[in-house]
Amino acid sequence: MLFHDKFQLRIPGPTPIPPQVQMALTQPMIGHRSTTASTLIETCSEGLKHIFGTQESPLILTSSGTAALEAAAINALMPGDEAIVIVTGAFGDRFAKILKRYQIKVHRLEIPWGHACDPHQIQTFLEAHPQASAVFMTYCETSTGVLNPISLLARTIRQQSDALIIVDAVSCLGAVPSLVDQWGIDIMVSGSQKALMLPPGLAFVTVSQRAWPIIEQNPTPRFYLDLHAYRKQLENQTTPYTPALNLLFGLEAALTQIETEGLPQVFTRHQTLKRMTRAGLEAIGFELMTSERDASPTVTSVSGHKQAIHTEQLRSLLKEMHVHVAGGQQHMKGKIFRIGHMGYCDGFDILTTLAAIEMALTKMGITIELGSSIRTAQEVWIHA
Amino acid sequence: MLFHDKFQLRIPGPTPIPPQVQMALTQPMIGHRSTTASTLIETCSEGLKHIFGTQESPLILTSSGTAALEAAAINALMPGDEAIVIVTGAFGDRFAKILKRYQIKVHRLEIPWGHACDPHQIQTFLEAHPQASAVFMTYCETSTGVLNPISLLARTIRQQSDALIIVDAVSCLGAVPSLVDQWGIDIMVSGSQKALMLPPGLAFVTVSQRAWPIIEQNPTPRFYLDLHAYRKQLENQTTPYTPALNLLFGLEAALTQIETEGLPQVFTRHQTLKRMTRAGLEAIGFELMTSERDASPTVTSVSGHKQAIHTEQLRSLLKEMHVHVAGGQQHMKGKIFRIGHMGYCDGFDILTTLAAIEMALTKMGITIELGSSIRTAQEVWIHA
């Protein structure tokens, strides 16, 4: 009943690629200093402005998202500086690790995994660490499916501090609202392989007017990750080093897709995908890791089942049905599973995933009514 | 007489992509921690061993080539160290710039542009700078079309010094022999977008057994470019951060192409492309920037014409015929032009390029016999 190489990629990134984007990847190669390349880079940066919600031109790096996190850290801070990192999961932890590697003094605001950071928490923490030159936070924490209320957090921080506000938006940008300028975010980082529906290999960085002088005066040595070089070259509609041109063609196509659907519609779709997933899973006895309020529209983490089940056994049965969901990271390994529902994903993809999960549970000897989670999700969809 | 969007990309990288590689880029996205991804990474690293000529598994970075040059520099050296850089053009200069940025003391062995470094030159220079912990050199200097005799240079260095030998092979690996282990090269760096027939976005680094302890003890802070992390994860058949998976599918296809043709045949083809290009250009009065001995099989630099011509006018006439050749870099801007003939390139591509150049010369009022450079190149080909 399965086609041998047909599968459902329902991990929280990389995510499936739409056919138009796939085809765009095959455009004939061009010179990276040609006018075609300049137009392409300009178009992509302009399109990204809309997604990030900024008047500043987003910088485009050829790298994984992690390189852009590092770029944010080493351009904004220097050894000996103090930084606050709001750690809500594995990617907040990665920010802290990068900073520590560069001898930056890190104050970790630890939030229990599965919960978002509350503005009161950062307020108190900032009072205890008034010397912090920057606050790092994660918009969507991929490891738990938490969406932090970054606009509220940013407002709270700005009321009491001049610290730079630096946000990792890798696993949600393009699926949730972002108003970088209005919210006062100084640096926001994202990647290509999540809600932007591209293969991995590109990362994006916005920098506020406020942050540039700090970056330009920062003596920390860096070359490939020197954001100033990207800014300078972007003014000439180019990049300092040969960019991943075929991914830029893909980005252009992905931005067109998003524009065609309409950004508000994209956000609504992701909200509905989240609600369908959550309602469907709860209907068949699953316990979710995050509250409705704290949950991201891009990824849902499942912490358990009313009848204690072995998460990895479930994942492996799903894999036999060619449905790929992710496990937990760090101390959550083997304890949770995560379903990605961002980017090129619609309601039917959720119904398919729920169908597979129902069948897997049945194979595991858990008594559920087949079709019941699907029905619940359909009801959410039909009333959305 | 021209199809509106058909063009000849004859710059020294990025280079044209073969259809099989283009199609491989459109493979459906997969999880980066899946067994499919592991197999892919393993296959690519194994295939690259053969191209580099090493028993050590080449590391795969998602980045431009420059990031890999930087990785070589900052993993091998620390601030205060001394390094020799053999500067034969713009990319040797880039190596020096990266090192300087990291407070490494750079001794530049300046070779006039258009010439290769002679073993005697490095011997004398090393005697003057015995404290150098590393010697950086460029295999093919893209800016001049020079191929440095790195096996001879490496042998000379090793006879008198323990300095690490670090080679930029971005614009020739896959088109010329490389025997990293046998030649005693400690770190060799290459990129995807030149002779390996892929879009830009991947870089490759080999590290010798000798270099690893130095890298591991090096305290220079680095995260994305920490080569040790790539080595550790490659042992688990993965990468530390999400790699550009579609480019890895492309790499797998490109390695198959190279294997099908046979590496010795690939090298011979590039030799013939070089000889056809040089002979054809000389037949219609052009002066070449490099001697036959010093010239790379991947790129030919043209320094002038018997009847003084305006290089940029020639380039612009070629562009009108949809034939893209590169100009000069740095102080060679406007003075030379460069023809790339590497990767997915055959004899007919050279004949086409020569045909366009003949027509451009004619339009410029230079008297030549149309077809004469083509005939000369055909003669080279037919006797190859």
mmCIF file of C-alpha atoms in Angstrom, chain A residues 25-377:
data_model
loop_
_atom_site.group_PDB
_atom_site.id
_atom_site.type_symbol
_atom_site.label_atom_id
_atom_site.label_comp_id
_atom_site.label_asym_id
_atom_site.label_seq_id
_atom_site.Cartn_x
_atom_site.Cartn_y
_atom_site.Cartn_z
ATOM 1 C CA LEU A 25 16.803 25.129 -8.484
ATOM 2 C CA THR A 26 17.643 23.738 -11.917
ATOM 3 C CA GLN A 27 18.060 27.105 -13.645
ATOM 4 C CA PRO A 28 21.250 27.200 -15.703
ATOM 5 C CA MET A 29 24.196 28.484 -13.705
ATOM 6 C CA ILE A 30 25.034 32.164 -14.052
ATOM 7 C CA GLY A 31 28.029 34.312 -13.174
ATOM 8 C CA HIS A 32 27.830 35.554 -9.601
ATOM 9 C CA ARG A 33 28.873 39.063 -10.689
ATOM 10 C CA SER A 34 26.452 39.202 -13.642
ATOM 11 C CA THR A 35 23.519 41.598 -13.841
ATOM 12 C CA THR A 36 21.200 38.579 -13.638
ATOM 13 C CA ALA A 37 22.764 37.678 -10.294
ATOM 14 C CA SER A 38 22.479 41.267 -9.071
ATOM 15 C CA THR A 39 18.787 41.405 -9.949
ATOM 16 C CA LEU A 40 18.264 38.047 -8.254
ATOM 17 C CA ILE A 41 20.020 39.136 -5.049
ATOM 18 C CA GLU A 42 18.130 42.429 -5.024
ATOM 19 C CA THR A 43 14.768 40.704 -5.576
ATOM 20 C CA CYS A 44 15.441 38.196 -2.815
ATOM 21 C CA SER A 45 16.562 40.812 -0.311
ATOM 22 C CA GLU A 46 13.525 43.005 -1.147
ATOM 23 C CA GLY A 47 11.147 40.052 -0.759
ATOM 24 C CA LEU A 48 12.689 39.114 2.567
ATOM 25 C CA LYS A 49 12.083 42.643 3.921
ATOM 26 C CA HIS A 50 8.372 41.947 3.777
ATOM 27 C CA ILE A 51 8.741 38.597 5.588
ATOM 28 C CA PHE A 52 10.994 40.010 8.319
ATOM 29 C CA GLY A 53 8.989 43.218 8.595
ATOM 30 C CA THR A 54 11.870 45.615 8.126
ATOM 31 C CA GLN A 55 12.987 48.497 5.974
ATOM 32 C CA GLU A 56 16.607 47.337 6.260
ATOM 33 C CA SER A 57 17.834 44.994 3.537
ATOM 34 C CA PRO A 58 18.251 41.475 4.940
ATOM 35 C CA LEU A 59 21.742 40.054 4.408
ATOM 36 C CA ILE A 60 22.054 36.701 2.666
ATOM 37 C CA LEU A 61 24.696 34.199 3.798
ATOM 38 C CA THR A 62 25.551 30.900 2.153
ATOM 39 C CA SER A 63 25.588 28.699 5.241
ATOM 40 C CA SER A 64 23.516 26.705 7.694
ATOM 41 C CA GLY A 65 21.437 28.684 10.178
ATOM 42 C CA THR A 66 24.060 28.107 12.872
ATOM 43 C CA ALA A 67 26.605 30.232 11.013
ATOM 44 C CA ALA A 68 24.135 33.114 11.071
ATOM 45 C CA LEU A 69 23.579 32.642 14.817
ATOM 46 C CA GLU A 70 27.347 32.812 15.209
ATOM 47 C CA ALA A 71 27.516 35.875 12.954
ATOM 48 C CA ALA A 72 24.949 37.627 15.167
ATOM 49 C CA ALA A 73 26.924 36.753 18.284
ATOM 50 C CA ILE A 74 30.429 37.688 17.123
ATOM 51 C CA ASN A 75 29.433 40.837 15.252
ATOM 52 C CA ALA A 76 27.396 42.235 18.141
ATOM 53 C CA LEU A 77 29.584 41.245 21.085
ATOM 54 C CA MET A 78 33.230 41.044 21.973
ATOM 55 C CA PRO A 79 35.125 38.874 24.450
ATOM 56 C CA GLY A 80 34.434 39.999 27.995
ATOM 57 C CA ASP A 81 30.974 41.364 27.193
ATOM 58 C CA GLU A 82 28.004 40.091 29.161
ATOM 59 C CA ALA A 83 25.002 38.579 27.448
ATOM 60 C CA ILE A 84 21.692 37.166 28.575
ATOM 61 C CA VAL A 85 20.439 34.103 26.768
ATOM 62 C CA ILE A 86 16.844 33.031 27.248
ATOM 63 C CA VAL A 87 17.206 29.260 27.070
ATOM 64 C CA THR A 88 13.896 27.598 26.280
ATOM 65 C CA GLY A 89 15.439 24.546 24.612
ATOM 66 C CA ALA A 90 18.297 23.163 22.512
ATOM 67 C CA PHE A 91 18.639 26.175 20.221
ATOM 68 C CA GLY A 92 18.739 28.716 23.028
ATOM 69 C CA ASP A 93 21.422 26.442 24.440
ATOM 70 C CA ARG A 94 23.294 26.609 21.121
ATOM 71 C CA PHE A 95 23.298 30.429 21.279
ATOM 72 C CA ALA A 96 24.796 30.178 24.768
ATOM 73 C CA LYS A 97 27.434 27.670 23.580
ATOM 74 C CA ILE A 98 28.502 29.926 20.713
ATOM 75 C CA LEU A 99 28.841 32.920 23.042
ATOM 76 C CA LYS A 100 30.821 30.937 25.586
ATOM 77 C CA ARG A 101 33.201 29.761 22.864
ATOM 78 C CA TYR A 102 34.029 33.438 22.266
ATOM 79 C CA GLN A 103 34.679 34.270 25.934
ATOM 80 C CA ILE A 104 31.461 36.208 26.289
ATOM 81 C CA LYS A 105 30.028 36.036 29.800
ATOM 82 C CA VAL A 106 26.685 34.292 29.505
ATOM 83 C CA HIS A 107 23.797 34.633 31.936
ATOM 84 C CA ARG A 108 21.341 31.863 31.159
ATOM 85 C CA LEU A 109 17.690 32.516 31.890
ATOM 86 C CA GLU A 110 16.559 28.909 32.046
ATOM 87 C CA ILE A 111 12.926 28.288 31.218
ATOM 88 C CA PRO A 112 11.606 24.741 31.691
ATOM 89 C CA TRP A 113 11.471 22.994 28.309
ATOM 90 C CA GLY A 114 7.991 23.205 26.815
ATOM 91 C CA HIS A 115 7.252 26.654 28.230
ATOM 92 C CA ALA A 116 7.669 30.105 26.717
ATOM 93 C CA CYS A 117 9.488 32.889 28.501
ATOM 94 C CA ASP A 118 7.185 35.310 30.280
ATOM 95 C CA PRO A 119 7.985 39.057 30.067
ATOM 96 C CA HIS A 120 8.120 39.203 33.879
ATOM 97 C CA GLN A 121 10.892 36.620 33.864
ATOM 98 C CA ILE A 122 13.137 38.630 31.572
ATOM 99 C CA GLN A 123 12.326 41.806 33.496
ATOM 100 C CA THR A 124 13.540 40.306 36.796
ATOM 101 C CA PHE A 125 16.522 38.682 35.113
ATOM 102 C CA LEU A 126 17.590 41.936 33.469
ATOM 103 C CA GLU A 127 17.409 43.693 36.849
ATOM 104 C CA ALA A 128 19.842 41.093 38.175
ATOM 105 C CA HIS A 129 22.151 41.486 35.164
ATOM 106 C CA PRO A 130 22.036 45.152 34.183
ATOM 107 C CA GLN A 131 25.439 44.978 32.469
ATOM 108 C CA ALA A 132 24.204 42.710 29.686
ATOM 109 C CA SER A 133 25.024 44.216 26.271
ATOM 110 C CA ALA A 134 22.658 41.872 24.487
ATOM 111 C CA VAL A 135 19.724 39.561 25.074
ATOM 112 C CA PHE A 136 19.493 36.482 22.873
ATOM 113 C CA MET A 137 16.197 34.716 22.402
ATOM 114 C CA THR A 138 14.579 32.103 20.218
ATOM 115 C CA TYR A 139 11.358 32.912 18.418
ATOM 116 C CA CYS A 140 10.327 29.319 17.780
ATOM 117 C CA GLU A 141 12.300 26.826 19.850
ATOM 118 C CA THR A 142 12.463 23.890 17.436
ATOM 119 C CA SER A 143 13.347 21.390 20.149
ATOM 120 C CA THR A 144 10.089 21.926 22.073
ATOM 121 C CA GLY A 145 7.687 23.615 19.664
ATOM 122 C CA VAL A 146 7.494 26.707 21.863
ATOM 123 C CA LEU A 147 6.881 30.117 20.324
ATOM 124 C CA ASN A 148 8.287 32.823 22.560
ATOM 125 C CA PRO A 149 6.334 36.106 22.692
ATOM 126 C CA ILE A 150 9.242 38.060 21.265
ATOM 127 C CA SER A 151 7.355 41.309 20.685
ATOM 128 C CA LEU A 152 6.412 41.462 24.378
ATOM 129 C CA LEU A 153 9.865 40.342 25.473
ATOM 130 C CA ALA A 154 11.489 42.976 23.262
ATOM 131 C CA ARG A 155 9.227 45.702 24.625
ATOM 132 C CA THR A 156 10.025 44.705 28.205
ATOM 133 C CA ILE A 157 13.758 44.649 27.528
ATOM 134 C CA ARG A 158 13.745 48.002 25.772
ATOM 135 C CA GLN A 159 11.860 49.642 28.663
ATOM 136 C CA GLN A 160 14.688 48.948 31.059
ATOM 137 C CA SER A 161 17.845 48.436 29.000
ATOM 138 C CA ASP A 162 19.802 49.413 25.883
ATOM 139 C CA ALA A 163 20.897 45.824 25.365
ATOM 140 C CA LEU A 164 20.816 44.629 21.761
ATOM 141 C CA ILE A 165 17.903 42.284 21.117
ATOM 142 C CA ILE A 166 18.953 39.317 19.039
ATOM 143 C CA VAL A 167 16.456 36.734 17.831
ATOM 144 C CA ASP A 168 16.801 33.288 16.289
ATOM 145 C CA ALA A 169 13.779 32.951 14.005
ATOM 146 C CA VAL A 170 15.100 29.993 11.996
ATOM 147 C CA SER A 171 12.186 27.629 12.492
ATOM 148 C CA CYS A 172 9.270 30.032 12.124
ATOM 149 C CA LEU A 173 10.088 33.025 9.929
ATOM 150 C CA GLY A 174 7.625 33.038 7.060
ATOM 151 C CA ALA A 175 4.973 31.175 9.070
ATOM 152 C CA VAL A 176 4.362 33.700 11.853
ATOM 153 C CA PRO A 177 4.204 37.493 11.945
ATOM 154 C CA SER A 178 7.506 39.317 12.214
ATOM 155 C CA LEU A 179 7.750 43.073 12.625
ATOM 156 C CA VAL A 180 11.429 43.486 13.263
ATOM 157 C CA ASP A 181 11.479 47.300 13.028
ATOM 158 C CA GLN A 182 8.274 47.902 14.974
ATOM 159 C CA TRP A 183 9.216 45.455 17.726
ATOM 160 C CA GLY A 184 12.710 46.918 18.059
ATOM 161 C CA ILE A 185 14.592 43.711 17.233
ATOM 162 C CA ASP A 186 18.239 44.539 16.495
ATOM 163 C CA ILE A 187 19.309 41.327 14.817
ATOM 164 C CA MET A 188 17.051 38.591 13.541
ATOM 165 C CA VAL A 189 18.376 35.425 11.966
ATOM 166 C CA SER A 190 16.629 32.839 9.851
ATOM 167 C CA GLY A 191 17.353 29.957 7.492
ATOM 168 C CA SER A 192 16.095 28.640 4.189
ATOM 169 C CA GLN A 193 15.032 25.104 5.104
ATOM 170 C CA LYS A 194 12.027 25.679 7.349
ATOM 171 C CA ALA A 195 8.923 27.781 6.635
ATOM 172 C CA LEU A 196 10.612 29.362 3.604
ATOM 173 C CA MET A 197 10.297 26.032 1.754
ATOM 174 C CA LEU A 198 13.850 25.832 0.434
ATOM 175 C CA PRO A 199 16.644 23.325 0.826
ATOM 176 C CA PRO A 200 19.167 24.170 3.560
ATOM 177 C CA GLY A 201 22.138 26.323 2.551
ATOM 178 C CA LEU A 202 21.031 29.933 2.907
ATOM 179 C CA ALA A 203 20.764 32.007 6.065
ATOM 180 C CA PHE A 204 19.349 35.502 6.475
ATOM 181 C CA VAL A 205 20.253 38.245 8.913
ATOM 182 C CA THR A 206 18.585 41.614 9.534
ATOM 183 C CA VAL A 207 20.457 44.303 11.413
ATOM 184 C CA SER A 208 18.917 47.463 12.904
ATOM 185 C CA GLN A 209 20.307 50.972 12.353
ATOM 186 C CA ARG A 210 21.033 50.945 16.065
ATOM 187 C CA ALA A 211 23.216 47.849 15.869
ATOM 188 C CA TRP A 212 25.420 48.845 12.931
ATOM 189 C CA PRO A 213 27.748 51.259 14.768
ATOM 190 C CA ILE A 214 28.317 48.594 17.459
ATOM 191 C CA ILE A 215 29.071 45.995 14.807
ATOM 192 C CA GLU A 216 31.378 48.317 12.909
ATOM 193 C CA GLN A 217 33.399 49.168 16.015
ATOM 194 C CA ASN A 218 33.642 45.563 17.154
ATOM 195 C CA PRO A 219 37.249 44.370 16.908
ATOM 196 C CA THR A 220 36.429 40.630 17.114
ATOM 197 C CA PRO A 221 38.223 39.026 14.149
ATOM 198 C CA ARG A 222 35.896 37.507 11.561
ATOM 199 C CA PHE A 223 36.009 37.208 7.811
ATOM 200 C CA TYR A 224 33.305 35.008 6.238
ATOM 201 C CA LEU A 225 30.909 36.017 9.015
ATOM 202 C CA ASP A 226 31.751 39.728 8.925
ATOM 203 C CA LEU A 227 28.283 41.223 8.492
ATOM 204 C CA HIS A 228 29.674 44.582 7.442
ATOM 205 C CA ALA A 229 31.113 42.991 4.282
ATOM 206 C CA TYR A 230 27.673 41.626 3.380
ATOM 207 C CA ARG A 231 26.063 45.017 3.953
ATOM 208 C CA LYS A 232 28.653 46.815 1.853
ATOM 209 C CA GLN A 233 28.325 44.373 -1.025
ATOM 210 C CA LEU A 234 24.531 44.306 -0.856
ATOM 211 C CA GLU A 235 24.622 48.035 -1.579
ATOM 212 C CA ASN A 236 26.250 46.970 -4.877
ATOM 213 C CA GLN A 237 23.565 44.289 -5.285
ATOM 214 C CA THR A 238 26.041 41.504 -4.704
ATOM 215 C CA THR A 239 27.568 39.326 -1.975
ATOM 216 C CA PRO A 240 31.183 39.356 -0.765
ATOM 217 C CA TYR A 241 31.708 35.681 -1.713
ATOM 218 C CA THR A 242 30.130 33.438 -4.362
ATOM 219 C CA PRO A 243 26.611 32.727 -3.068
ATOM 220 C CA ALA A 244 24.597 29.512 -3.513
ATOM 221 C CA LEU A 245 23.034 30.810 -6.733
ATOM 222 C CA ASN A 246 20.639 27.944 -7.354
ATOM 223 C CA LEU A 247 19.210 28.386 -3.859
ATOM 224 C CA LEU A 248 18.712 32.069 -4.641
ATOM 225 C CA PHE A 249 16.695 31.093 -7.721
ATOM 226 C CA GLY A 250 14.718 28.832 -5.386
ATOM 227 C CA LEU A 251 14.267 31.649 -2.883
ATOM 228 C CA GLU A 252 12.915 33.917 -5.593
ATOM 229 C CA ALA A 253 10.353 31.230 -6.478
ATOM 230 C CA ALA A 254 9.480 30.612 -2.810
ATOM 231 C CA LEU A 255 8.945 34.315 -2.201
ATOM 232 C CA THR A 256 6.611 34.395 -5.205
ATOM 233 C CA GLN A 257 4.672 31.460 -3.718
ATOM 234 C CA ILE A 258 4.304 33.295 -0.420
ATOM 235 C CA GLU A 259 3.265 36.497 -2.152
ATOM 236 C CA THR A 260 0.697 34.623 -4.243
ATOM 237 C CA GLU A 261 -0.892 33.038 -1.198
ATOM 238 C CA GLY A 262 -0.599 36.286 0.764
ATOM 239 C CA LEU A 263 1.373 36.579 3.985
ATOM 240 C CA PRO A 264 -1.723 36.870 6.261
ATOM 241 C CA GLN A 265 -3.155 33.752 4.612
ATOM 242 C CA VAL A 266 0.136 31.926 5.159
ATOM 243 C CA PHE A 267 -0.006 32.798 8.865
ATOM 244 C CA THR A 268 -3.643 31.674 9.137
ATOM 245 C CA ARG A 269 -2.848 28.402 7.376
ATOM 246 C CA HIS A 270 -0.098 27.679 9.896
ATOM 247 C CA GLN A 271 -2.428 28.497 12.800
ATOM 248 C CA THR A 272 -4.954 26.042 11.412
ATOM 249 C CA LEU A 273 -2.277 23.391 10.847
ATOM 250 C CA LYS A 274 -1.283 23.771 14.484
ATOM 251 C CA ARG A 275 -4.845 23.530 15.770
ATOM 252 C CA MET A 276 -5.638 20.515 13.582
ATOM 253 C CA THR A 277 -2.505 18.739 14.750
ATOM 254 C CA ARG A 278 -3.110 19.468 18.424
ATOM 255 C CA ALA A 279 -6.813 18.638 18.405
ATOM 256 C CA GLY A 280 -6.264 15.461 16.392
ATOM 257 C CA LEU A 281 -3.519 14.203 18.688
ATOM 258 C CA GLU A 282 -5.473 14.978 21.839
ATOM 259 C CA ALA A 283 -8.493 13.145 20.435
ATOM 260 C CA ILE A 284 -6.517 9.896 20.469
ATOM 261 C CA GLY A 285 -5.038 10.319 23.917
ATOM 262 C CA PHE A 286 -1.766 12.161 23.351
ATOM 263 C CA GLU A 287 -0.400 14.682 25.804
ATOM 264 C CA LEU A 288 1.173 17.778 24.296
ATOM 265 C CA MET A 289 4.368 19.327 25.576
ATOM 266 C CA THR A 290 3.235 22.935 25.266
ATOM 267 C CA SER A 291 0.081 24.846 26.075
ATOM 268 C CA GLU A 292 -2.102 26.206 23.282
ATOM 269 C CA ARG A 293 -0.796 29.681 24.119
ATOM 270 C CA ASP A 294 2.898 28.771 24.046
ATOM 271 C CA ALA A 295 2.761 26.421 21.057
ATOM 272 C CA SER A 296 4.321 27.355 17.719
ATOM 273 C CA PRO A 297 2.282 27.154 14.509
ATOM 274 C CA THR A 298 5.254 25.374 12.913
ATOM 275 C CA VAL A 299 6.022 22.379 15.131
ATOM 276 C CA THR A 300 4.113 20.337 17.707
ATOM 277 C CA SER A 301 5.880 18.395 20.450
ATOM 278 C CA VAL A 302 4.169 15.400 21.950
ATOM 279 C CA SER A 303 5.254 14.463 25.456
ATOM 280 C CA GLY A 304 3.276 11.303 26.058
ATOM 281 C CA HIS A 305 0.105 9.306 25.828
ATOM 282 C CA LYS A 306 -2.568 8.477 28.377
ATOM 283 C CA GLN A 307 -1.536 4.867 28.038
ATOM 284 C CA ALA A 308 2.210 5.007 28.509
ATOM 285 C CA ILE A 309 3.734 4.317 25.091
ATOM 286 C CA HIS A 310 7.260 3.960 23.840
ATOM 287 C CA THR A 311 7.835 7.056 21.718
ATOM 288 C CA GLU A 312 10.680 5.577 19.701
ATOM 289 C CA GLN A 313 8.582 2.514 18.875
ATOM 290 C CA LEU A 314 5.869 4.816 17.568
ATOM 291 C CA ARG A 315 8.414 6.738 15.467
ATOM 292 C CA SER A 316 9.774 3.545 14.061
ATOM 293 C CA LEU A 317 6.291 2.242 13.120
ATOM 294 C CA LEU A 318 5.610 5.588 11.426
ATOM 295 C CA LYS A 319 8.872 5.263 9.553
ATOM 296 C CA GLU A 320 7.741 1.875 8.254
ATOM 297 C CA MET A 321 4.779 3.765 6.772
ATOM 298 C CA HIS A 322 7.235 6.298 5.279
ATOM 299 C CA VAL A 323 6.092 9.029 7.669
ATOM 300 C CA HIS A 324 9.079 10.805 9.188
ATOM 301 C CA VAL A 325 8.581 12.660 12.460
ATOM 302 C CA ALA A 326 11.396 13.852 14.712
ATOM 303 C CA GLY A 327 12.416 12.605 18.150
ATOM 304 C CA GLY A 328 13.523 14.705 21.090
ATOM 305 C CA GLN A 329 16.835 16.503 21.457
ATOM 306 C CA GLN A 330 19.269 16.471 24.389
ATOM 307 C CA HIS A 331 17.506 15.247 27.598
ATOM 308 C CA MET A 332 14.253 14.860 25.690
ATOM 309 C CA LYS A 333 15.752 12.129 23.469
ATOM 310 C CA GLY A 334 13.442 9.112 23.513
ATOM 311 C CA LYS A 335 10.866 10.972 25.583
ATOM 312 C CA ILE A 336 9.013 13.095 23.056
ATOM 313 C CA PHE A 337 8.320 13.232 19.356
ATOM 314 C CA ARG A 338 7.857 16.280 17.187
ATOM 315 C CA ILE A 339 5.734 16.908 14.125
ATOM 316 C CA GLY A 340 6.757 19.657 11.729
ATOM 317 C CA HIS A 341 3.905 21.442 9.961
ATOM 318 C CA MET A 342 5.473 24.437 8.295
ATOM 319 C CA GLY A 343 6.156 25.662 4.812
ATOM 320 C CA TYR A 344 4.780 23.532 1.980
ATOM 321 C CA CYS A 345 2.187 21.832 4.189
ATOM 322 C CA ASP A 346 -1.603 21.802 4.034
ATOM 323 C CA GLY A 347 -4.520 20.297 5.921
ATOM 324 C CA PHE A 348 -4.379 16.993 4.044
ATOM 325 C CA ASP A 349 -0.781 16.514 5.136
ATOM 326 C CA ILE A 350 -1.967 16.688 8.752
ATOM 327 C CA LEU A 351 -4.811 14.239 8.092
ATOM 328 C CA THR A 352 -2.284 11.861 6.501
ATOM 329 C CA THR A 353 0.027 12.139 9.482
ATOM 330 C CA LEU A 354 -2.804 11.528 11.926
ATOM 331 C CA ALA A 355 -3.949 8.508 9.887
ATOM 332 C CA ALA A 356 -0.465 7.025 10.158
ATOM 333 C CA ILE A 357 -0.278 7.739 13.878
ATOM 334 C CA GLU A 358 -3.661 6.063 14.455
ATOM 335 C CA MET A 359 -2.501 2.966 12.603
ATOM 336 C CA ALA A 360 0.782 2.912 14.481
ATOM 337 C CA LEU A 361 -1.032 3.133 17.831
ATOM 338 C CA THR A 362 -3.311 0.283 16.758
ATOM 339 C CA LYS A 363 -0.278 -1.829 15.865
ATOM 340 C CA MET A 364 1.110 -1.063 19.319
ATOM 341 C CA GLY A 365 -2.047 -2.503 20.892
ATOM 342 C CA ILE A 366 -3.512 0.819 21.997
ATOM 343 C CA THR A 367 -7.272 0.812 21.574
ATOM 344 C CA ILE A 368 -8.446 3.833 19.637
ATOM 345 C CA GLU A 369 -11.165 4.405 17.086
ATOM 346 C CA LEU A 370 -9.537 4.605 13.639
ATOM 347 C CA GLY A 371 -10.441 7.859 11.965
ATOM 348 C CA SER A 372 -11.309 9.655 15.188
ATOM 349 C CA SER A 373 -8.323 12.017 15.238
ATOM 350 C CA ILE A 374 -8.839 12.693 11.550
ATOM 351 C CA ARG A 375 -12.481 13.584 12.173
ATOM 352 C CA THR A 376 -11.483 15.965 14.945
ATOM 353 C CA ALA A 377 -8.912 17.647 12.705
#
